[in-house]
Amino acid sequence: MGTALDIKIKRANKVYHAGEVLSGVVVISSKDSVQHQGVSLTMEGTVNLQLSAKSVGVFEAFYNSVKPIQIINSTIEMVKPGKFPSGKTEIPFEFPLHVKGNKVLYETYHGVFVNIQPQKGKLTPSPVDFTITPETLQNVKERALLPKFLIRGHLNSTNCVITQPLTGELVVESSEAAIRSVELQLVRVETCGCAEGYARDATEIQNIQIADGDVCRGLSVPIYMVFPRLFTCPTLETTNFKVEFEVNIVVLLHPDHLITENFPLKLCRT
């Protein structure tokens, strides 16, 4: 008869920090007794880097030189060779979470081009006031054709605790053209590189509308965005890769004008 093996972690949310102890049980189930040559358990944590399809052919040297970065590796012997009885056998285990050498135990994260398989930081509030007019916009080819507008606002902080929302407010003081929509766009920027070069890719991971239609002039529009748990992590910067985040305030004007103001964010878990 077949033998089933399962690993159960004691902590329900499976969230651990460096220096803590990962504990659980290995469950072995079989209808008959099973002869075995011993049982060992290995815990490994790595950072895997990969290039987007559009970068392949440009950075082959980089692609070949950057290997998976191992940040933690530990093996324990749980049971010496012998026999498991029929039924269910539970074998407890404990792994201290100690990294290799001077490596850092980064938070588990799955992006498009950076994956981390298993930090706390200090946070200083950094409020930002902004004013958006045709004159403040960048990368505009025909500025004279833009309608006149004045948009003011502020973000309470661009240094953000990842478990708390990004907040602020926006006020349309004036606009010659009618407003169609005001949106918040959260962008993740992943950079992989080495001495031979680097590749940078930006991915929109969330877009929410904070105003629909022609916003009343002088009305305060709240800015409120919760960071998506599965697509964000604390801002990271290492020798071979970076994971950064930005938020764009996007204003759509009639008939077909798109205004974007960009703000780099620093995410932290306190």
Short mmCIF file of C-alpha atoms in Angstrom, two decimals:
data_model
loop_
_atom_site.label_atom_id
_atom_site.label_comp_id
_atom_site.label_asym_id
_atom_site.label_seq_id
_atom_site.Cartn_x
_atom_site.Cartn_y
_atom_site.Cartn_z
CA MET A 1 0.00 0.00 0.00
CA GLY A 2 1.09 3.60 -0.57
CA THR A 3 2.58 5.83 2.08
CA ALA A 4 1.51 9.47 2.49
CA LEU A 5 3.76 12.19 3.89
CA ASP A 6 2.67 15.64 5.02
CA ILE A 7 4.43 18.57 6.72
CA LYS A 8 2.35 20.66 9.12
CA ILE A 9 3.54 23.99 10.51
CA LYS A 10 2.34 24.90 14.01
CA ARG A 11 1.88 28.62 13.33
CA ALA A 12 -1.37 29.07 11.44
CA ASN A 13 -0.38 32.18 9.43
CA LYS A 14 3.05 30.67 8.55
CA VAL A 15 4.73 34.04 9.16
CA TYR A 16 8.15 33.91 10.83
CA HIS A 17 11.00 36.35 11.38
CA ALA A 18 14.77 35.89 11.55
CA GLY A 19 15.86 34.43 14.88
CA GLU A 20 12.57 32.67 15.56
CA VAL A 21 12.05 28.91 15.59
CA LEU A 22 10.05 27.22 12.83
CA SER A 23 8.30 24.22 14.36
CA GLY A 24 5.79 21.62 13.28
CA VAL A 25 5.37 17.91 12.63
CA VAL A 26 5.99 15.53 9.76
CA VAL A 27 3.00 13.19 9.42
CA ILE A 28 3.56 9.77 7.87
CA SER A 29 0.46 7.69 7.16
CA SER A 30 0.42 4.08 5.94
CA LYS A 31 -1.94 1.13 6.22
CA ASP A 32 1.01 -1.23 6.64
CA SER A 33 4.30 -0.98 8.49
CA VAL A 34 7.04 0.68 6.42
CA GLN A 35 10.77 -0.02 6.43
CA HIS A 36 12.84 3.15 5.93
CA GLN A 37 16.44 4.33 5.71
CA GLY A 38 15.93 7.34 7.94
CA VAL A 39 14.10 10.66 7.68
CA SER A 40 15.74 14.07 7.34
CA LEU A 41 14.20 17.48 6.72
CA THR A 42 15.82 20.34 4.79
CA MET A 43 14.80 23.99 4.89
CA GLU A 44 16.08 26.20 2.08
CA GLY A 45 15.50 29.86 1.27
CA THR A 46 16.51 31.39 -2.05
CA VAL A 47 16.18 34.52 -4.15
CA ASN A 48 15.59 33.71 -7.83
CA LEU A 49 16.15 36.31 -10.55
CA GLN A 50 14.84 36.09 -14.09
CA LEU A 51 14.59 38.47 -17.03
CA SER A 52 11.48 39.48 -18.87
CA ALA A 53 11.08 38.22 -22.45
CA LYS A 54 11.91 41.64 -23.89
CA SER A 55 15.28 41.67 -22.12
CA VAL A 56 16.45 38.25 -23.33
CA GLY A 57 19.09 38.74 -26.01
CA VAL A 58 20.29 41.95 -24.43
CA PHE A 59 21.55 40.74 -21.08
CA GLU A 60 22.67 37.15 -21.71
CA ALA A 61 25.84 37.81 -19.74
CA PHE A 62 23.78 39.02 -16.81
CA TYR A 63 21.35 36.13 -17.14
CA ASN A 64 24.17 33.59 -17.04
CA SER A 65 26.11 35.24 -14.22
CA VAL A 66 23.31 35.72 -11.68
CA LYS A 67 22.49 32.43 -10.03
CA PRO A 68 19.83 31.82 -7.35
CA ILE A 69 20.98 33.48 -4.12
CA GLN A 70 20.77 31.07 -1.19
CA ILE A 71 20.04 32.92 2.06
CA ILE A 72 19.22 30.03 4.37
CA ASN A 73 19.90 26.29 4.30
CA SER A 74 19.52 23.85 7.15
CA THR A 75 19.07 20.07 7.43
CA ILE A 76 18.11 18.04 10.48
CA GLU A 77 17.99 14.29 10.97
CA MET A 78 14.60 13.41 12.40
CA VAL A 79 14.60 9.59 12.56
CA LYS A 80 17.36 7.02 12.15
CA PRO A 81 16.80 3.98 9.86
CA GLY A 82 14.07 1.65 11.12
CA LYS A 83 10.41 0.88 10.61
CA PHE A 84 7.23 2.95 10.88
CA PRO A 85 4.19 1.12 12.26
CA SER A 86 0.91 1.04 10.39
CA GLY A 87 -1.39 4.02 10.87
CA LYS A 88 -0.28 7.61 11.49
CA THR A 89 3.12 8.61 12.83
CA GLU A 90 3.88 12.23 13.82
CA ILE A 91 7.49 13.39 14.12
CA PRO A 92 8.01 16.85 15.64
CA PHE A 93 10.72 19.19 14.33
CA GLU A 94 12.21 22.61 15.06
CA PHE A 95 14.30 24.83 12.76
CA PRO A 96 16.00 27.96 14.11
CA LEU A 97 15.82 30.64 11.40
CA HIS A 98 19.48 31.61 11.06
CA VAL A 99 20.75 32.97 7.75
CA LYS A 100 23.98 31.97 6.01
CA GLY A 101 26.94 34.22 6.77
CA ASN A 102 26.07 37.90 6.39
CA LYS A 103 22.98 37.28 4.25
CA VAL A 104 19.63 38.92 5.06
CA LEU A 105 16.44 36.92 5.55
CA TYR A 106 14.18 38.81 3.14
CA GLU A 107 10.42 38.67 3.40
CA THR A 108 8.80 36.01 1.21
CA TYR A 109 7.77 37.68 -2.05
CA HIS A 110 6.64 36.58 -5.51
CA GLY A 111 6.98 39.18 -8.24
CA VAL A 112 7.21 38.96 -12.00
CA PHE A 113 11.01 38.98 -12.20
CA VAL A 114 12.10 38.55 -8.57
CA ASN A 115 11.00 35.67 -6.33
CA ILE A 116 12.08 35.36 -2.71
CA GLN A 117 11.41 32.15 -0.83
CA PRO A 118 11.84 32.75 2.83
CA GLN A 119 12.37 42.83 7.84
CA LYS A 120 11.61 45.05 9.99
CA GLY A 121 12.67 48.64 9.57
CA LYS A 122 12.46 52.13 10.96
CA LEU A 123 9.90 54.48 9.47
CA THR A 124 10.09 58.27 9.32
CA PRO A 125 6.91 59.97 8.05
CA SER A 126 7.50 61.94 4.85
CA PRO A 127 4.44 64.01 3.88
CA VAL A 128 4.34 65.36 0.33
CA ASP A 129 2.37 68.34 -0.97
CA PHE A 130 1.81 68.51 -4.71
CA THR A 131 0.51 70.93 -7.31
CA ILE A 132 -0.33 69.76 -10.83
CA THR A 133 -0.64 72.25 -13.70
CA PRO A 134 0.20 72.08 -17.42
CA GLU A 135 3.55 73.71 -16.57
CA THR A 136 4.55 71.07 -14.00
CA LEU A 137 3.96 68.10 -16.31
CA GLN A 138 6.90 66.25 -17.83
CA ASN A 139 7.19 64.47 -21.18
CA VAL A 140 4.59 66.71 -22.83
CA LYS A 141 5.00 67.21 -26.57
CA GLU A 142 2.37 69.90 -27.21
CA ARG A 143 1.91 71.72 -23.92
CA ALA A 144 0.05 74.61 -25.56
CA LEU A 145 -2.80 72.28 -26.57
CA LEU A 146 -3.51 71.21 -23.00
CA PRO A 147 -6.51 72.76 -21.25
CA LYS A 148 -5.75 74.92 -18.23
CA PHE A 149 -6.12 73.21 -14.85
CA LEU A 150 -4.92 73.45 -11.26
CA ILE A 151 -4.92 70.44 -8.97
CA ARG A 152 -3.53 70.51 -5.45
CA GLY A 153 -3.23 67.89 -2.75
CA HIS A 154 -1.00 65.98 -0.41
CA LEU A 155 0.02 62.48 0.59
CA ASN A 156 0.31 62.03 4.35
CA SER A 157 3.52 60.04 3.87
CA THR A 158 5.44 58.37 1.06
CA ASN A 159 7.21 56.23 3.69
CA CYS A 160 4.44 53.73 4.31
CA VAL A 161 3.79 50.90 6.73
CA ILE A 162 2.79 48.05 4.43
CA THR A 163 -0.11 46.99 6.69
CA GLN A 164 -1.59 50.50 6.75
CA PRO A 165 -3.24 52.42 3.89
CA LEU A 166 -1.73 55.18 1.80
CA THR A 167 -3.76 58.30 2.63
CA GLY A 168 -4.08 61.91 1.62
CA GLU A 169 -6.39 64.20 -0.32
CA LEU A 170 -6.75 65.85 -3.71
CA VAL A 171 -8.56 69.08 -4.66
CA VAL A 172 -9.38 70.22 -8.19
CA GLU A 173 -9.13 73.98 -7.85
CA SER A 174 -9.93 74.69 -11.50
CA SER A 175 -10.12 72.98 -14.89
CA GLU A 176 -11.20 74.25 -18.28
CA ALA A 177 -11.99 70.71 -19.42
CA ALA A 178 -14.49 68.41 -17.76
CA ILE A 179 -12.97 65.64 -15.65
CA ARG A 180 -13.82 62.03 -16.51
CA SER A 181 -12.06 60.19 -13.71
CA VAL A 182 -9.39 60.36 -11.01
CA GLU A 183 -7.47 57.16 -10.26
CA LEU A 184 -4.66 55.82 -8.09
CA GLN A 185 -2.26 53.43 -9.81
CA LEU A 186 0.15 51.34 -7.73
CA VAL A 187 3.25 50.24 -9.65
CA ARG A 188 5.90 47.70 -8.66
CA VAL A 189 9.40 48.25 -10.13
CA GLU A 190 11.75 45.26 -10.22
CA THR A 191 15.39 45.79 -11.16
CA CYS A 192 17.84 42.93 -11.68
CA GLY A 193 21.48 43.57 -12.52
CA CYS A 194 25.17 42.97 -12.12
CA ALA A 195 28.44 44.28 -13.57
CA GLU A 196 27.35 43.34 -17.12
CA GLY A 197 24.14 45.37 -17.04
CA TYR A 198 20.68 45.55 -15.54
CA ALA A 199 17.04 45.13 -16.50
CA ARG A 200 14.20 47.23 -15.09
CA ASP A 201 10.53 46.33 -15.39
CA ALA A 202 7.50 48.16 -14.02
CA THR A 203 4.20 46.35 -13.43
CA GLU A 204 0.84 47.83 -12.46
CA ILE A 205 -0.42 45.80 -9.51
CA GLN A 206 -3.47 47.83 -8.49
CA ASN A 207 -5.68 50.58 -9.88
CA ILE A 208 -8.54 52.16 -7.95
CA GLN A 209 -10.85 55.01 -8.89
CA ILE A 210 -11.22 57.72 -6.24
CA ALA A 211 -13.50 60.03 -8.26
CA ASP A 212 -15.90 59.50 -11.17
CA GLY A 213 -17.15 62.27 -13.41
CA ASP A 214 -16.58 66.01 -13.34
CA VAL A 215 -15.36 66.59 -9.79
CA CYS A 216 -16.74 69.65 -8.00
CA ARG A 217 -14.15 72.40 -7.90
CA GLY A 218 -12.70 73.01 -4.45
CA LEU A 219 -14.02 69.70 -3.09
CA SER A 220 -11.57 67.58 -1.10
CA VAL A 221 -11.34 64.06 -2.56
CA PRO A 222 -9.90 61.50 -0.11
CA ILE A 223 -6.90 59.41 -1.18
CA TYR A 224 -7.07 55.96 0.40
CA MET A 225 -5.31 52.87 -0.90
CA VAL A 226 -4.76 49.57 0.91
CA PHE A 227 -1.60 47.78 -0.23
CA PRO A 228 -2.44 44.35 -1.72
CA ARG A 229 -0.87 41.71 0.52
CA LEU A 230 0.00 39.24 -2.24
CA PHE A 231 1.67 41.74 -4.58
CA THR A 232 3.69 43.96 -2.25
CA CYS A 233 6.62 43.55 0.13
CA PRO A 234 8.90 45.93 2.01
CA THR A 235 11.10 47.95 -0.34
CA LEU A 236 14.30 45.99 -1.02
CA GLU A 237 17.68 47.02 -2.39
CA THR A 238 20.57 44.55 -2.65
CA THR A 239 23.67 44.10 -4.80
CA ASN A 240 21.85 42.13 -7.50
CA PHE A 241 18.24 43.28 -7.34
CA LYS A 242 15.81 45.93 -6.16
CA VAL A 243 12.06 45.85 -5.52
CA GLU A 244 10.53 49.32 -5.36
CA PHE A 245 7.04 50.81 -5.48
CA GLU A 246 5.48 53.95 -6.92
CA VAL A 247 2.02 55.46 -6.95
CA ASN A 248 0.63 57.46 -9.86
CA ILE A 249 -2.22 59.93 -9.51
CA VAL A 250 -3.99 59.73 -12.87
CA VAL A 251 -6.51 62.37 -13.99
CA LEU A 252 -8.51 61.82 -17.19
CA LEU A 253 -9.86 64.96 -18.87
CA HIS A 254 -12.33 65.31 -21.75
CA PRO A 255 -11.96 64.67 -24.57
CA ASP A 256 -8.85 62.51 -24.32
CA HIS A 257 -6.20 64.00 -22.05
CA LEU A 258 -4.38 61.87 -19.50
CA ILE A 259 -2.45 63.57 -16.67
CA THR A 260 -0.10 61.51 -14.49
CA GLU A 261 1.85 62.55 -11.41
CA ASN A 262 4.35 60.01 -10.03
CA PHE A 263 5.43 59.52 -6.40
CA PRO A 264 8.08 56.96 -5.32
CA LEU A 265 7.08 55.06 -2.18
CA LYS A 266 9.12 53.30 0.46
CA LEU A 267 7.25 50.38 2.04
CA CYS A 268 8.27 49.06 5.42
CA ARG A 269 6.99 46.53 7.95
CA THR A 270 7.33 47.85 11.50
#
